């Protein structure tokens, strides 16, 4: 309902501030990093750069 093209339009129209987007992005990245730090597995570069991972 609020993502994709609608969100871009809302930002361009000033209905949603870029600061709000940045705050949301920081929360998402912070969560991802927290889970990454909790993951004790090591992944080889073959897995990380494989076609499936890139897609």
N, CA and C atoms as an extended XYZ file, in Angstrom:
165
Properties=species:S:1:pos:R:3:atomname:S:1:resname:S:1:resid:I:1 pbc="F F F"
N         0.817       -1.194        0.000 N   UNK     1
C         0.000        0.000        0.000 CA  UNK     1
C         0.867        1.267        0.000 C   UNK     1
N         2.006        1.240        0.737 N   UNK     2
C         2.803        2.452        0.869 CA  UNK     2
C         4.213        2.326        0.301 C   UNK     2
N         4.541        1.207       -0.309 N   UNK     3
C         5.901        1.007       -0.777 CA  UNK     3
C         5.996        1.174       -2.287 C   UNK     3
N         7.211        1.059       -2.790 N   UNK     4
C         7.429        1.119       -4.228 CA  UNK     4
C         7.139        2.489       -4.789 C   UNK     4
N         6.437        2.512       -5.888 N   UNK     5
C         6.150        3.765       -6.587 CA  UNK     5
C         5.356        4.739       -5.718 C   UNK     5
N         4.457        4.214       -4.893 N   UNK     6
C         3.655        5.090       -4.028 CA  UNK     6
C         4.529        5.801       -3.002 C   UNK     6
N         5.519        5.108       -2.486 N   UNK     7
C         6.418        5.733       -1.515 CA  UNK     7
C         7.282        6.788       -2.193 C   UNK     7
N         7.778        6.475       -3.369 N   UNK     8
C         8.581        7.449       -4.116 CA  UNK     8
C         7.754        8.710       -4.379 C   UNK     8
N         6.532        8.522       -4.789 N   UNK     9
C         5.648        9.659       -5.055 CA  UNK     9
C         5.402       10.459       -3.781 C   UNK     9
N         5.170        9.780       -2.665 N   UNK    10
C         4.925       10.465       -1.397 CA  UNK    10
C         6.132       11.288       -0.962 C   UNK    10
N         7.332       10.774       -1.194 N   UNK    11
C         8.546       11.523       -0.857 CA  UNK    11
C         8.660       12.746       -1.768 C   UNK    11
N         8.446       12.556       -3.047 N   UNK    12
C         8.543       13.674       -3.996 CA  UNK    12
C         7.516       14.765       -3.695 C   UNK    12
N         6.350       14.357       -3.201 N   UNK    13
C         5.287       15.319       -2.882 CA  UNK    13
C         5.449       15.905       -1.477 C   UNK    13
N         6.463       15.463       -0.758 N   UNK    14
C         6.703       15.992        0.584 CA  UNK    14
C         5.819       15.395        1.662 C   UNK    14
N         5.080       14.339        1.326 N   UNK    15
C         4.205       13.692        2.310 CA  UNK    15
C         4.997       12.809        3.268 C   UNK    15
N         6.131       12.316        2.818 N   UNK    16
C         7.036       11.509        3.634 CA  UNK    16
C         8.422       12.115        3.478 C   UNK    16
N         9.070       12.390        4.611 N   UNK    17
C        10.389       13.021        4.534 CA  UNK    17
C        11.478       11.981        4.278 C   UNK    17
N        12.553       12.447        3.675 N   UNK    18
C        13.695       11.563        3.465 CA  UNK    18
C        14.286       11.133        4.808 C   UNK    18
N        14.190       12.001        5.811 N   UNK    19
C        14.672       11.635        7.143 CA  UNK    19
C        13.912       10.430        7.691 C   UNK    19
N        12.631       10.384        7.437 N   UNK    20
C        11.810        9.249        7.885 CA  UNK    20
C        12.279        7.954        7.200 C   UNK    20
N        12.565        8.057        5.908 N   UNK    21
C        13.059        6.903        5.148 CA  UNK    21
C        14.413        6.472        5.706 C   UNK    21
N        15.292        7.438        5.952 N   UNK    22
C        16.613        7.124        6.493 CA  UNK    22
C        16.512        6.452        7.865 C   UNK    22
N        15.633        6.952        8.723 N   UNK    23
C        15.449        6.339       10.049 CA  UNK    23
C        14.988        4.893        9.925 C   UNK    23
N        14.052        4.642        9.025 N   UNK    24
C        13.551        3.279        8.819 CA  UNK    24
C        14.663        2.383        8.280 C   UNK    24
N        15.453        2.906        7.357 N   UNK    25
C        16.546        2.120        6.787 CA  UNK    25
C        17.581        1.778        7.846 C   UNK    25
N        17.884        2.732        8.707 N   UNK    26
C        18.848        2.480        9.785 CA  UNK    26
C        18.348        1.382       10.718 C   UNK    26
N        17.074        1.409       11.046 N   UNK    27
C        16.512        0.350       11.916 CA  UNK    27
C        16.629       -1.017       11.256 C   UNK    27
N        16.363       -1.074        9.967 N   UNK    28
C        16.443       -2.350        9.246 CA  UNK    28
C        17.885       -2.845        9.213 C   UNK    28
N        18.813       -1.959        8.865 N   UNK    29
C        20.222       -2.355        8.787 CA  UNK    29
C        20.736       -2.764       10.165 C   UNK    29
N        20.357       -2.035       11.196 N   UNK    30
C        20.775       -2.372       12.556 CA  UNK    30
C        20.298       -3.777       12.936 C   UNK    30
N        19.076       -4.101       12.588 N   UNK    31
C        18.540       -5.442       12.869 CA  UNK    31
C        19.296       -6.501       12.094 C   UNK    31
N        19.549       -6.242       10.816 N   UNK    32
C        20.300       -7.206       10.003 CA  UNK    32
C        21.690       -7.434       10.576 C   UNK    32
N        22.352       -6.375       10.993 N   UNK    33
C        23.688       -6.513       11.566 CA  UNK    33
C        23.652       -7.287       12.878 C   UNK    33
N        22.633       -7.066       13.676 N   UNK    34
C        22.510       -7.794       14.943 CA  UNK    34
C        22.386       -9.287       14.684 C   UNK    34
N        21.590       -9.658       13.698 N   UNK    35
C        21.434      -11.076       13.388 CA  UNK    35
C        22.693      -11.643       12.750 C   UNK    35
N        23.383      -10.837       11.963 N   UNK    36
C        24.622      -11.274       11.331 CA  UNK    36
C        25.670      -11.567       12.395 C   UNK    36
N        25.765      -10.706       13.397 N   UNK    37
C        26.728      -10.914       14.474 CA  UNK    37
C        26.382      -12.161       15.273 C   UNK    37
N        25.105      -12.482       15.375 N   UNK    38
C        24.680      -13.659       16.131 CA  UNK    38
C        24.917      -14.949       15.355 C   UNK    38
N        25.090      -14.839       14.052 N   UNK    39
C        25.319      -16.002       13.195 CA  UNK    39
C        26.781      -16.412       13.304 C   UNK    39
N        27.037      -17.563       13.899 N   UNK    40
C        28.415      -17.984       14.102 CA  UNK    40
C        28.973      -18.793       12.937 C   UNK    40
N        28.196      -18.925       11.880 N   UNK    41
C        28.662      -19.669       10.713 CA  UNK    41
C        29.524      -18.780        9.842 C   UNK    41
N        30.510      -19.376        9.219 N   UNK    42
C        31.297      -18.654        8.235 CA  UNK    42
C        30.897      -19.156        6.859 C   UNK    42
N        30.718      -18.242        5.957 N   UNK    43
C        30.292      -18.591        4.606 CA  UNK    43
C        31.421      -18.281        3.641 C   UNK    43
N        31.697      -19.223        2.760 N   UNK    44
C        32.784      -19.026        1.798 CA  UNK    44
C        32.368      -18.030        0.717 C   UNK    44
N        33.354      -17.480        0.046 N   UNK    45
C        33.072      -16.535       -1.033 CA  UNK    45
C        32.344      -17.214       -2.187 C   UNK    45
N        32.516      -18.528       -2.314 N   UNK    46
C        31.808      -19.258       -3.380 CA  UNK    46
C        30.302      -19.205       -3.163 C   UNK    46
N        29.879      -19.273       -1.917 N   UNK    47
C        28.449      -19.234       -1.606 CA  UNK    47
C        27.928      -17.812       -1.715 C   UNK    47
N        28.680      -16.866       -1.181 N   UNK    48
C        28.233      -15.476       -1.154 CA  UNK    48
C        28.112      -14.903       -2.564 C   UNK    48
N        29.001      -15.263       -3.446 N   UNK    49
C        28.973      -14.685       -4.788 CA  UNK    49
C        28.345      -15.617       -5.827 C   UNK    49
N        27.666      -16.640       -5.382 N   UNK    50
C        27.052      -17.552       -6.341 CA  UNK    50
C        25.854      -16.894       -7.026 C   UNK    50
N        25.429      -17.444       -8.120 N   UNK    51
C        24.341      -16.874       -8.907 CA  UNK    51
C        23.059      -16.728       -8.076 C   UNK    51
N        22.719      -17.725       -7.287 N   UNK    52
C        21.504      -17.687       -6.469 CA  UNK    52
C        21.565      -16.544       -5.451 C   UNK    52
N        22.713      -16.339       -4.843 N   UNK    53
C        22.855      -15.279       -3.854 CA  UNK    53
C        22.716      -13.900       -4.504 C   UNK    53
N        23.323      -13.733       -5.651 N   UNK    54
C        23.257      -12.456       -6.355 CA  UNK    54
C        21.834      -12.136       -6.770 C   UNK    54
N        21.109      -13.163       -7.234 N   UNK    55
C        19.706      -12.944       -7.643 CA  UNK    55
C        18.863      -12.581       -6.445 C   UNK    55
